[in-house]
Coordinates of C-alpha atoms and ligand atoms in Angstrom, one line a residue:
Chain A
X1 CA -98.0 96.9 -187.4
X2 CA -101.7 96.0 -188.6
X3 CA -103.2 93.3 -186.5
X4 CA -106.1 92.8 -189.2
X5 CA -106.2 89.2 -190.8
X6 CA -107.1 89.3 -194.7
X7 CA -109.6 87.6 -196.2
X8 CA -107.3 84.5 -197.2
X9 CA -105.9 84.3 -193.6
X10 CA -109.6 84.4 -192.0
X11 CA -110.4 81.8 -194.4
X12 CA -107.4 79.8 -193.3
X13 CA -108.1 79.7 -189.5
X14 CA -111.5 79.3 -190.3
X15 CA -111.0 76.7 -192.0
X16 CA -109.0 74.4 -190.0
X17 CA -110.5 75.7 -186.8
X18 CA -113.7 73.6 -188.1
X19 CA -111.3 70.8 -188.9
X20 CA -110.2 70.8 -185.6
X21 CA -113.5 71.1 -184.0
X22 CA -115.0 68.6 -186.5
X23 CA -112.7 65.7 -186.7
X24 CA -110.0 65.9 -184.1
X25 CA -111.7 65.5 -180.6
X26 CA -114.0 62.5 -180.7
X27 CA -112.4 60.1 -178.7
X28 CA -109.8 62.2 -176.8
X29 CA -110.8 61.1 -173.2
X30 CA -109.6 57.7 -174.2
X31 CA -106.6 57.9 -176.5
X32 CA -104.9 60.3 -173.5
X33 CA -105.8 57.7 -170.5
X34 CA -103.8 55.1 -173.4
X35 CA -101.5 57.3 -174.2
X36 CA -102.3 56.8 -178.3
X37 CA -101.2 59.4 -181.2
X38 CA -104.0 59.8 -183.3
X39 CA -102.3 59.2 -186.8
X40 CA -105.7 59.6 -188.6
X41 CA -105.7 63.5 -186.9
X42 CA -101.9 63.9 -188.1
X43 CA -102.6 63.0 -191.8
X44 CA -106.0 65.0 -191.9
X45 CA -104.0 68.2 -190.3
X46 CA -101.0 67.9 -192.8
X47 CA -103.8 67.1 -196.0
X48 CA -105.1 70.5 -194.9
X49 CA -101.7 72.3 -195.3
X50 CA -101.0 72.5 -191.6
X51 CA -97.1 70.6 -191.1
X52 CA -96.2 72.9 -194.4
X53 CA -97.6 76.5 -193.2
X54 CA -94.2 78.0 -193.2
X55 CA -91.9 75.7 -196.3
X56 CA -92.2 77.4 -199.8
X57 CA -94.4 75.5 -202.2
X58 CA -91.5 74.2 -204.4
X59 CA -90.9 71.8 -201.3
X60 CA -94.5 71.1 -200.6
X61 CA -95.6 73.4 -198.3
X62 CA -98.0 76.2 -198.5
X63 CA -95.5 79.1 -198.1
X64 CA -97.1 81.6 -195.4
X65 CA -95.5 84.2 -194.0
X66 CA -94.4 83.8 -190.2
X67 CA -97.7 85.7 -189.1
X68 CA -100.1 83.8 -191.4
X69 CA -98.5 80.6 -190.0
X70 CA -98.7 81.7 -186.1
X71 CA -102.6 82.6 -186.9
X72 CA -103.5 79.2 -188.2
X73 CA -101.9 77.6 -185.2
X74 CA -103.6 79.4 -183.0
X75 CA -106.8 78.7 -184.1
X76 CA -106.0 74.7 -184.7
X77 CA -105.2 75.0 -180.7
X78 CA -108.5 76.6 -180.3
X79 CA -110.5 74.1 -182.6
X80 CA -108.8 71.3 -181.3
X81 CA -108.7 70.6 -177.5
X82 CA -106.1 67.5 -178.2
X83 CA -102.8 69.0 -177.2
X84 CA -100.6 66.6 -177.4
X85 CA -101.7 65.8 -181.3
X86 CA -101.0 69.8 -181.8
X87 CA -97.4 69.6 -179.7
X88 CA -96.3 66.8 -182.1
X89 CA -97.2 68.7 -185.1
X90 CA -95.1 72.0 -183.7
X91 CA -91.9 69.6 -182.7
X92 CA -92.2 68.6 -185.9
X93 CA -92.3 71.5 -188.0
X94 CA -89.8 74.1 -185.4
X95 CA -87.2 71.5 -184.5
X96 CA -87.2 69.7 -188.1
X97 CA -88.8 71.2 -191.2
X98 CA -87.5 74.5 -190.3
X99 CA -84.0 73.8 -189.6
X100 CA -83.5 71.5 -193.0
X101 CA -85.5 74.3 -194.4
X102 CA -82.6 77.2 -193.4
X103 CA -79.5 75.0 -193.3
X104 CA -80.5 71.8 -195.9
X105 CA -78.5 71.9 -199.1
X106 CA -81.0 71.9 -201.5
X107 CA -80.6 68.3 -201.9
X108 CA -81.7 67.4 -198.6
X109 CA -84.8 70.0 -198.7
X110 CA -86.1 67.9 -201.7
X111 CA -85.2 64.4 -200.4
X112 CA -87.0 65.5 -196.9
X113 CA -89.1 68.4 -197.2
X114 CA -92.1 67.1 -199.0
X115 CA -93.0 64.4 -197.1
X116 CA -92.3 66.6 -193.6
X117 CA -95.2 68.5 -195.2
X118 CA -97.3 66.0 -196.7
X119 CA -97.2 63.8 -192.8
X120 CA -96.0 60.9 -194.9
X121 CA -92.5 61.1 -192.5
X122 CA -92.8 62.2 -189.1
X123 CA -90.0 63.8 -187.2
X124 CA -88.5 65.7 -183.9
X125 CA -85.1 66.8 -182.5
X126 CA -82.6 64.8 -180.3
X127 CA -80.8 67.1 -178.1
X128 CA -81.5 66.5 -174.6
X129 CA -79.7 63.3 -173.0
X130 CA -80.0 62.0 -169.5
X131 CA -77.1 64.4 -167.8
X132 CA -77.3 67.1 -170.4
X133 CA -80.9 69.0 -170.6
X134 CA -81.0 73.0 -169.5
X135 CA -77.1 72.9 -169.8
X136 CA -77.6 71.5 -173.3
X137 CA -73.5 71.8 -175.2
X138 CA -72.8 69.5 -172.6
X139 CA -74.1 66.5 -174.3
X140 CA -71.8 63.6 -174.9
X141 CA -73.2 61.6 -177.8
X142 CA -70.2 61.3 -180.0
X143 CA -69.8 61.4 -184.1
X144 CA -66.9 59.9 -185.0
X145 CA -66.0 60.7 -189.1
X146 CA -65.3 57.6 -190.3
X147 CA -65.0 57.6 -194.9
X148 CA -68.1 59.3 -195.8
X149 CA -70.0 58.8 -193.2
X150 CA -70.3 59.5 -189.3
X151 CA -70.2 56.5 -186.5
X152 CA -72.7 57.7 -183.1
X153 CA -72.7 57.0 -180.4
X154 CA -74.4 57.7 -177.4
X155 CA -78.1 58.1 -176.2
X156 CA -80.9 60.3 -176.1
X157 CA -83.6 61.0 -174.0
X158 CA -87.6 62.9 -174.4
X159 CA -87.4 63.1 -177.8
X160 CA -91.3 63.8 -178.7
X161 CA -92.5 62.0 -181.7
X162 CA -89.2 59.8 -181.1
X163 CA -91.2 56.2 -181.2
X164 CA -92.8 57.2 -184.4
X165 CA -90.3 59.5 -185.6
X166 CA -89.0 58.1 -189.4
X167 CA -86.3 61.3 -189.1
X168 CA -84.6 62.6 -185.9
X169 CA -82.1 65.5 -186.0
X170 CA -79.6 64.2 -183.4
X171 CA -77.1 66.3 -182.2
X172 CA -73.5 65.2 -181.6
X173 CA -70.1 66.4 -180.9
X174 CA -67.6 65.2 -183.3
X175 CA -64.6 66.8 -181.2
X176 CA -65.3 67.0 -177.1
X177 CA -62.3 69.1 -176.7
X178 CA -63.6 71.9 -178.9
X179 CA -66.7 72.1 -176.6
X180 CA -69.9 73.4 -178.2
X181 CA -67.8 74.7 -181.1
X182 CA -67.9 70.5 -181.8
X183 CA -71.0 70.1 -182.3
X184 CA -72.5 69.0 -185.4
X185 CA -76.2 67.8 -186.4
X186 CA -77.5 64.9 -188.7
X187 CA -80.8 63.2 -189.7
X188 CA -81.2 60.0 -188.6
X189 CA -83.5 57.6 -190.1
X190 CA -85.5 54.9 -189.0
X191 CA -84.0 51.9 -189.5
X192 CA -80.7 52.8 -189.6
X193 CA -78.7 49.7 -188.3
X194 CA -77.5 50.4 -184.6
X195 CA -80.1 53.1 -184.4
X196 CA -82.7 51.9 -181.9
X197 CA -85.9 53.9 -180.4
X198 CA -87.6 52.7 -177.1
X199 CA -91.2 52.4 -177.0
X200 CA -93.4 55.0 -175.3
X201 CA -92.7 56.7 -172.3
X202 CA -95.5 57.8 -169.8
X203 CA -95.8 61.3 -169.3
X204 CA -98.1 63.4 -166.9
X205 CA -99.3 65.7 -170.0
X206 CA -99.2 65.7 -173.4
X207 CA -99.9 61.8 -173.5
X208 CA -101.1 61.8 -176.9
X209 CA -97.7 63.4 -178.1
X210 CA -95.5 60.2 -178.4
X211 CA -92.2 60.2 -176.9
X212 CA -89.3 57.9 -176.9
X213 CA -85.3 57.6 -176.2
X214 CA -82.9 56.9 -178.6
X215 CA -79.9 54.9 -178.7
X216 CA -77.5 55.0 -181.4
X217 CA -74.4 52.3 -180.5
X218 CA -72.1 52.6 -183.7
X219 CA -74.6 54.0 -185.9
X220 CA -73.1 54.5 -188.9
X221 CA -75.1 57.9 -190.7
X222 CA -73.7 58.8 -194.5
X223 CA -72.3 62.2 -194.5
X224 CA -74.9 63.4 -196.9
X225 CA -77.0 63.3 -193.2
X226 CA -74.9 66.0 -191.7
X227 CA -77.2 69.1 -191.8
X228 CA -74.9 72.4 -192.3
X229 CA -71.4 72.5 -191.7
X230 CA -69.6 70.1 -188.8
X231 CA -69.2 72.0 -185.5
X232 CA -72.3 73.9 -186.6
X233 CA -74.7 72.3 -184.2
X234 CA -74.6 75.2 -182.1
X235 CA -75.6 77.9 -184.6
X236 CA -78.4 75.4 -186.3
X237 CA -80.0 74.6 -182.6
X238 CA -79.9 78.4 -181.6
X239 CA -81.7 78.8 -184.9
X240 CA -83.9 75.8 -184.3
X241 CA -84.9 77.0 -180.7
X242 CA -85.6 80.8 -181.3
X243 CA -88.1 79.7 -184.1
X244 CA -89.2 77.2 -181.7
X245 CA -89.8 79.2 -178.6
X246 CA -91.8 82.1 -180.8
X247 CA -94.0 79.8 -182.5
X248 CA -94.5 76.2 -180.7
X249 CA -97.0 77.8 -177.8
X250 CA -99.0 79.8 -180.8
X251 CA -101.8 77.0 -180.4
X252 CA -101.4 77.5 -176.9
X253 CA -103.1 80.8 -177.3
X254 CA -105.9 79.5 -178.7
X255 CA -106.1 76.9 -176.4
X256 CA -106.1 79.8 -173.8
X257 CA -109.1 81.8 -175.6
X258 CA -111.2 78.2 -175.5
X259 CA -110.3 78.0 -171.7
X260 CA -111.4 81.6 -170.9
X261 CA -114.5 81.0 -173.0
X262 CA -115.7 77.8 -171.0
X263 CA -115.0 80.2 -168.4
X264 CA -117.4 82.2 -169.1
X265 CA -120.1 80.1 -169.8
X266 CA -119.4 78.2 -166.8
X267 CA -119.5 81.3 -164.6
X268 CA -123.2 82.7 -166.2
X269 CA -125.2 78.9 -166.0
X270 CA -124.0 77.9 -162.7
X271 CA -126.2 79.2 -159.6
X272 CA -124.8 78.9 -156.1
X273 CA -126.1 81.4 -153.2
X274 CA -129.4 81.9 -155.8
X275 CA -127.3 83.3 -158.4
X276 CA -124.6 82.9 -161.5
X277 CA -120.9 82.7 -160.0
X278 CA -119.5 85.0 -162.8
X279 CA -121.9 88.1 -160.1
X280 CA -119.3 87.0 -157.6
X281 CA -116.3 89.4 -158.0
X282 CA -113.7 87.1 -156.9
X283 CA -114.7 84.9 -159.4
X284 CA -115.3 87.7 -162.0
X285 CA -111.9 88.9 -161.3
X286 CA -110.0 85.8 -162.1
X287 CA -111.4 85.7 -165.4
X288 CA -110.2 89.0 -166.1
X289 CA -106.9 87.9 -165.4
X290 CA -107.4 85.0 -167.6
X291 CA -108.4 87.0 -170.0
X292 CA -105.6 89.6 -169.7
X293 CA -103.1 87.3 -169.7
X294 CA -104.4 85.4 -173.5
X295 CA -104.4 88.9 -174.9
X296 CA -100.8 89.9 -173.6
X297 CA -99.6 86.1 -174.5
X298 CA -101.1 87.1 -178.1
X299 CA -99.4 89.9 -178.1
X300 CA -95.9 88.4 -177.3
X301 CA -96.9 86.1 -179.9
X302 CA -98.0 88.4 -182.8
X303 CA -95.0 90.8 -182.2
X304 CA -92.1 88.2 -182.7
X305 CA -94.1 86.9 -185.9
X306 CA -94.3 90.0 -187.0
X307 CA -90.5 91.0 -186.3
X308 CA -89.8 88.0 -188.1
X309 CA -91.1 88.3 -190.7
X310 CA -89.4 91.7 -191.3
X311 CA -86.6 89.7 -191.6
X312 CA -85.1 90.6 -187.9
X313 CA -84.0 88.2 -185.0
X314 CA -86.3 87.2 -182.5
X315 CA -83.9 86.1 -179.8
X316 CA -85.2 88.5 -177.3
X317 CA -89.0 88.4 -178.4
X318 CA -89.1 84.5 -178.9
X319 CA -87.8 83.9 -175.2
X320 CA -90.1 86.1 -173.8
X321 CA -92.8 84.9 -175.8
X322 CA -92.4 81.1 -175.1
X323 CA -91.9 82.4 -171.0
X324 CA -95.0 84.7 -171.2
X325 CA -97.1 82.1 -172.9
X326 CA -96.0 78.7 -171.0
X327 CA -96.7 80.2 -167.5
X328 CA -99.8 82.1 -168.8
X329 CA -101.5 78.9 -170.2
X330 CA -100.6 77.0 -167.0
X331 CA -102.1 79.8 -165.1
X332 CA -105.4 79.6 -167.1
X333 CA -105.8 76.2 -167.3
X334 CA -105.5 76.2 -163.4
X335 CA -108.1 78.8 -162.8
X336 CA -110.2 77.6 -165.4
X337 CA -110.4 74.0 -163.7
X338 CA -110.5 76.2 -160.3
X339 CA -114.3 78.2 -161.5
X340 CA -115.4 74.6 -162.7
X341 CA -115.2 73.4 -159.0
X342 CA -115.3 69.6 -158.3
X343 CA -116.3 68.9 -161.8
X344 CA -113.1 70.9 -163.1
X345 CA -110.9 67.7 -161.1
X346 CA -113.0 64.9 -162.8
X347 CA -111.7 63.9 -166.0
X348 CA -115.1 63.7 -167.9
X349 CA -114.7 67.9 -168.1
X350 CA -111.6 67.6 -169.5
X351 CA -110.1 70.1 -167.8
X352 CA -107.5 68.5 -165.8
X353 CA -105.9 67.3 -168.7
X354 CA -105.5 70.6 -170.4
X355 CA -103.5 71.8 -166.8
X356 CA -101.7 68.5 -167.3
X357 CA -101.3 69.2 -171.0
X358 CA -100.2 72.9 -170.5
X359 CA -97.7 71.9 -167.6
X360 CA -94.9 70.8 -169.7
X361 CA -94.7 73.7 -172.0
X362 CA -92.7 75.8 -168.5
X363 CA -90.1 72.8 -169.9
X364 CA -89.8 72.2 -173.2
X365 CA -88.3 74.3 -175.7
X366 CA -85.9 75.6 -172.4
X367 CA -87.5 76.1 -169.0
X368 CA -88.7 79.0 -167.7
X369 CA -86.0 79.4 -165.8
X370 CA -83.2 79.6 -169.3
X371 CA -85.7 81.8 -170.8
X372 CA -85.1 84.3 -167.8
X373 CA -81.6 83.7 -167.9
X374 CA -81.5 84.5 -172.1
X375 CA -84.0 87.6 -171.6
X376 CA -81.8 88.5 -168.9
X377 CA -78.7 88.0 -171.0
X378 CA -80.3 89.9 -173.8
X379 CA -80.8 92.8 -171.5
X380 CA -76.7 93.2 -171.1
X381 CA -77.3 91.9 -167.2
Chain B
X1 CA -73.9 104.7 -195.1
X2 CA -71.5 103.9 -192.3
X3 CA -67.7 103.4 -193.5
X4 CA -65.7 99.6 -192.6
X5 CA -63.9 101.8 -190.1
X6 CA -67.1 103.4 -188.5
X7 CA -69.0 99.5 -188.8
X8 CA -65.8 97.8 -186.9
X9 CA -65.0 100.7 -184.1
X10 CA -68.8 100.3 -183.2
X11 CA -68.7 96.5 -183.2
X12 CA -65.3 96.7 -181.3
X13 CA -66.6 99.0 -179.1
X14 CA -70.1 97.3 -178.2
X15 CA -67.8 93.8 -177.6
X16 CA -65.4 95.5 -175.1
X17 CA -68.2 97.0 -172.8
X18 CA -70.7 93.9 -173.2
X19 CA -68.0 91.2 -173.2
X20 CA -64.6 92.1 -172.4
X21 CA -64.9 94.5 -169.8
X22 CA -61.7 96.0 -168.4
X23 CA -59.8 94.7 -171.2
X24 CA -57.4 96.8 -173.3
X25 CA -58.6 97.7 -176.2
X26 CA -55.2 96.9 -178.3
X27 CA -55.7 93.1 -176.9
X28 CA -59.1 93.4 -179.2
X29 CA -57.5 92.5 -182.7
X30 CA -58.8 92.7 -185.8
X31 CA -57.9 88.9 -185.9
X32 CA -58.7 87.5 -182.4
X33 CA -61.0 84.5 -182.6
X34 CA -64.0 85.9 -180.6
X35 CA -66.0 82.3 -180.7
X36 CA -63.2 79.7 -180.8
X37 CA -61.5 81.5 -177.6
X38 CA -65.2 81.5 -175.9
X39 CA -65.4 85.7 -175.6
X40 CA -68.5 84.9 -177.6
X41 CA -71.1 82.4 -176.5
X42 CA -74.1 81.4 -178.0
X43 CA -75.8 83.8 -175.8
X44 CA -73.3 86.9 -176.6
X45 CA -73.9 86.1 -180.3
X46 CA -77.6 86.6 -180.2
X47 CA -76.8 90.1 -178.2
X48 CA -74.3 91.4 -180.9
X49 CA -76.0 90.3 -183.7
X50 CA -79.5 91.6 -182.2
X51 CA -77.1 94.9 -181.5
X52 CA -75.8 95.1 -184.9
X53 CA -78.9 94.6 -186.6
X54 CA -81.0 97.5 -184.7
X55 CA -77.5 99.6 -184.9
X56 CA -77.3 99.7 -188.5
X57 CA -81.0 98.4 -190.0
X58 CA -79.4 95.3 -191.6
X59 CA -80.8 92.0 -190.6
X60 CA -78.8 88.6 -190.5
X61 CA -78.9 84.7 -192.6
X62 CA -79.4 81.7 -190.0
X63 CA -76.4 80.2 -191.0
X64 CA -74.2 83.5 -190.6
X65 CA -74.1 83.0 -187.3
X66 CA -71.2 80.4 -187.3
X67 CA -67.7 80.7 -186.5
X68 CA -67.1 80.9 -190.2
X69 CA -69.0 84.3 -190.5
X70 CA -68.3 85.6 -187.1
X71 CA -65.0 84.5 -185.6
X72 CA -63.5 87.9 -185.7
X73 CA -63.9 91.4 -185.5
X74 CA -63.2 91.3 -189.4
X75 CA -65.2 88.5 -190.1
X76 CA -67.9 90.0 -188.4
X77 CA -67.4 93.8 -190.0
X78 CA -67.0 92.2 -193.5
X79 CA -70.3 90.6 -192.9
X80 CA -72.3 93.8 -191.7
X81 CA -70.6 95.9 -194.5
X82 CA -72.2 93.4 -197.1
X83 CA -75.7 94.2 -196.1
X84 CA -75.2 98.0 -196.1
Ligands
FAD1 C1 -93.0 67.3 -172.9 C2 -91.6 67.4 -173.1 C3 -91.1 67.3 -174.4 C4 -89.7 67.4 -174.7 N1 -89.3 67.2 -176.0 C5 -88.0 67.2 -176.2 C6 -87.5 66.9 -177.5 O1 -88.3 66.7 -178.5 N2 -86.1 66.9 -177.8 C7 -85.3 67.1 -176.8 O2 -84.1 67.1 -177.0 N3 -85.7 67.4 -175.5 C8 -87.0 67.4 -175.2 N4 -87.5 67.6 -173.9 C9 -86.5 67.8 -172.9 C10 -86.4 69.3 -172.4 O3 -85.8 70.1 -173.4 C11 -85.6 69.3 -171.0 O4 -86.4 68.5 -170.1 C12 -85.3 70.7 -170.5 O5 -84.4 71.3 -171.4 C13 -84.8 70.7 -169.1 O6 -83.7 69.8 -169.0 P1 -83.7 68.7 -167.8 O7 -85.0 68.0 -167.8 O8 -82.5 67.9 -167.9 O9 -83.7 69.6 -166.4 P2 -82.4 70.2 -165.8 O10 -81.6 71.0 -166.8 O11 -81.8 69.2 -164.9 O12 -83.1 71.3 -164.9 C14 -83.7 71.0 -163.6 C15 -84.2 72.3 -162.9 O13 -83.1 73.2 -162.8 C16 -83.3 74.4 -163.4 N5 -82.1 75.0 -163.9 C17 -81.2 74.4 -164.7 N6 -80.2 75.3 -165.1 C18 -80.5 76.5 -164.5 C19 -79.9 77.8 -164.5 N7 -78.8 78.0 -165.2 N8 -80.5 78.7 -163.7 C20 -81.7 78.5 -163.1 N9 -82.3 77.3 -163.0 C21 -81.7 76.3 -163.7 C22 -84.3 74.1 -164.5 O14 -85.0 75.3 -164.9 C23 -85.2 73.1 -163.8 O15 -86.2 73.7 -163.0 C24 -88.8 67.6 -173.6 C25 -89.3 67.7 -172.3 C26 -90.6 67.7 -172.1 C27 -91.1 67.8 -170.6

């Protein structure tokens, strides 16, 4: 294992780092208290190569390896300090891109793949609905074969990207009775008659990330849409979720890194008892946890790129990785509004919003608590 | 290289303790549908296929793990055998 970047991968996080820093924040205070998705920052992310990290070139993407890919993100989280921009851009890539990318014919991978990378289409998954979310192959949203094509209905509920989203992968049981083995999954487009998203729903966090329900009340979706197999839903989202769980917090860690460098600086420039707080060794002492826990959160991360991309499964890395990371980022962004005192609770230090941002990633992508139970599954307990 | 024979009696074997335990080991048919009966979950699939591939150094295709590559113990043998 060789945790050295080469020259082309420094050059790479270097590069859209400065993006980041350069052209993504200006304006951020405002677009989160409106809730607005900055589609100006989307296009200037996926010009730069970012939505196509991980697709081969011959479908638009730049073709990086898992670890090259996990780098990048990182330091686009570090660069830029709008995380609900950077969540889109990860639902995007893990719970789209990357599951047309392994299960699309090779049809679909041309027909969708290029303008997944490109930021031309913008997309999510549909999986969670209002009584099925944790206990997920309970869903109810029905796909009825009808010819050669699929009739669904039923309705879906925090899709991120959903109100802008011109693709959805919605997931759909064709046959209750045969339970999760039932499942299927197709692309939705937008547009497609009876297929209906609601506008934007208010969240605590994440409030430049736009989010939406679906409604699909006999929507009729050619068969062509189906991605894999019918009653392979469960094997595609599996698939979908273990990429998603190791990679979507990978910005987070950069995030982290920015958090325990304002730290820093905040804790050597501000005087109280005539001198720095960083002397004071409870203070010291929390940012050595902060700091220990971005380095271990790295190293969650690195490992289950790096396993990846030796061609093994990450089911047991990628859990503990999104579990380690989620609660770690939470953890930092609470102590790193803690050492900024009253100012670290006004929103002009935009720190509160990165606890707010980081506080739905113990959710997403399978709580904390269904990452314990998979990990603890894993383990044979 | 690890014979079909040696590939299914450690597959067989790894299912009965992790998933079936207490069962007779005759029940455990080469043709028993391990994910359309439920003995394998999504969850158990991740745990024998993570088994399988640090047991014999072969690593596994997203889509293979479906019903049509793992319903059975011999669908599941004829799968590891091809990437030995
Ligand atoms: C910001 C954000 C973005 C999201 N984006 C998407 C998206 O793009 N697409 C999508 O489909 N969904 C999305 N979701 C939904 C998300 O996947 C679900 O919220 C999540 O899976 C939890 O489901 P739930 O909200 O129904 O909570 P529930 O499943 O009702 O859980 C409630 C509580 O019970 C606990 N719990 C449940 N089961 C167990 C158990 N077996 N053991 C112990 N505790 C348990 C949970 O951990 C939780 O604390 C998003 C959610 C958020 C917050």
């Amino acid at each position: 294992m060789d945790f050295g970047w080469t020259k082309e991968q420094k050059e790479l996080r270097s590069g859209i780092e400065e993006l980041a820093k350069g052209e993504l924040n200006e304006g951020l205070i405002e677009r989160d208290v409106n809730s607005e998705f900055n589609r100006k920052g989307w296009m200037q992310c996926a010009e730069a190569g970012v939505h196509g990290l991980p697709i081969p070139v011959e479908y638009g993407g730049l073709g990086r390896d898992t670890m090259t890919t996990v780098g990048v993100l990182e330091r686009l989280g570090y660069g830029c300090r709008d995380n609900g921009l950077v969540f889109s851009i990860n639902a995007h890539m893990w719970t789209l891109s990357i599951p047309i990318l392994h299960f699309g014919t090779d049809e679909q991978k041309k027909r969708w793949l290029p303008g997944l990378c490109d930021g031309s289409l913008i997309g999510g998954n549909a999986m969670s609905e209002p009584s099925s979310g944790s206990d997920a192959y309970s869903l109810t949203t029905s796909a009825r074969r009808d010819g050669d094509s699929y009739v669904l209905n039923g309705n879906k509920t925090f899709v991120s990207n959903g109100s802008e989203a011109d693709l959805a992968l919605v997931y759909a049981t064709s046959d209750p009775e045969k339970g999760p083995a039932g499942i299927s999954a197709f692309i939705v487009e937008k547009g497609t008659p009876g297929f209906e998203a609601t506008g934007h729903v208010e969240k605590m966090g994440n409030r430049t990330s736009p989010m939406a329900d679906l409604f699909f009340d006999d929507c009729r979706v050619p068969a062509e849409n189906r991605l894999s197999s019918e009653g392979d839903g469960v094997s595609l989202f599996t698939h979908s979720m273990t990429w998603e769980r190791a990679c979507i917090l990978s910005s987070a860690v950069g995030a982290m890194d920015r958090l325990v460098e304002m730290s820093v600086r905040h804790a050597k420039t501000r005087k109280q008892f005539g001198q720095p707080i960083g002397k004071f060794q409870m203070i010291a002492s929390r940012i050595v946890d902060m700091k220990l826990r971005v380095e271990t959160a790295r190293a969650l991360l690195y490992k289950a790129a790096w396993l990846r991309d030796q061609g093994r499964s990450i089911f047991l890395e990628s859990a503990m990785a999104k579990l380690h990371i989620s609660e770690s980022w939470i953890a930092t962004a609470q102590d790193a509004m803690h050492i900024q005192g009253g100012q670290g609770y006004m929103r002009e230090t935009e720190v509160e919003r990165e606890l707010r941002d980081a506080l739905g990633s113990r959710i997403y992508s399978g709580t904390s608590e269904i990452q314990r139970v998979l990990i603890a599954s894993m383990m044979g307990l | 290289m690890p014979s079909p024979e040696d590939v299914k009696a450690t597959i067989k074997t790894y299912i009965l303790e992790e998933f079936l335990p207490g069962e007779d080991p005759d029940e455990l048919t080469d043709s028993v549908e391990l994910m359309t009966m439920g003995i394998l979950d999504s969850i158990s699939v991740m745990q024998l296929v993570s088994f399988v591939e640090e047991k014999f150094d072969c690593s596994f295709d997203a889509h293979e793990l479906s019903v049509d590559h793992m319903n059975t113990l011999e669908d599941i043998t004829k799968l590891v055998t091809s990437k030995l």
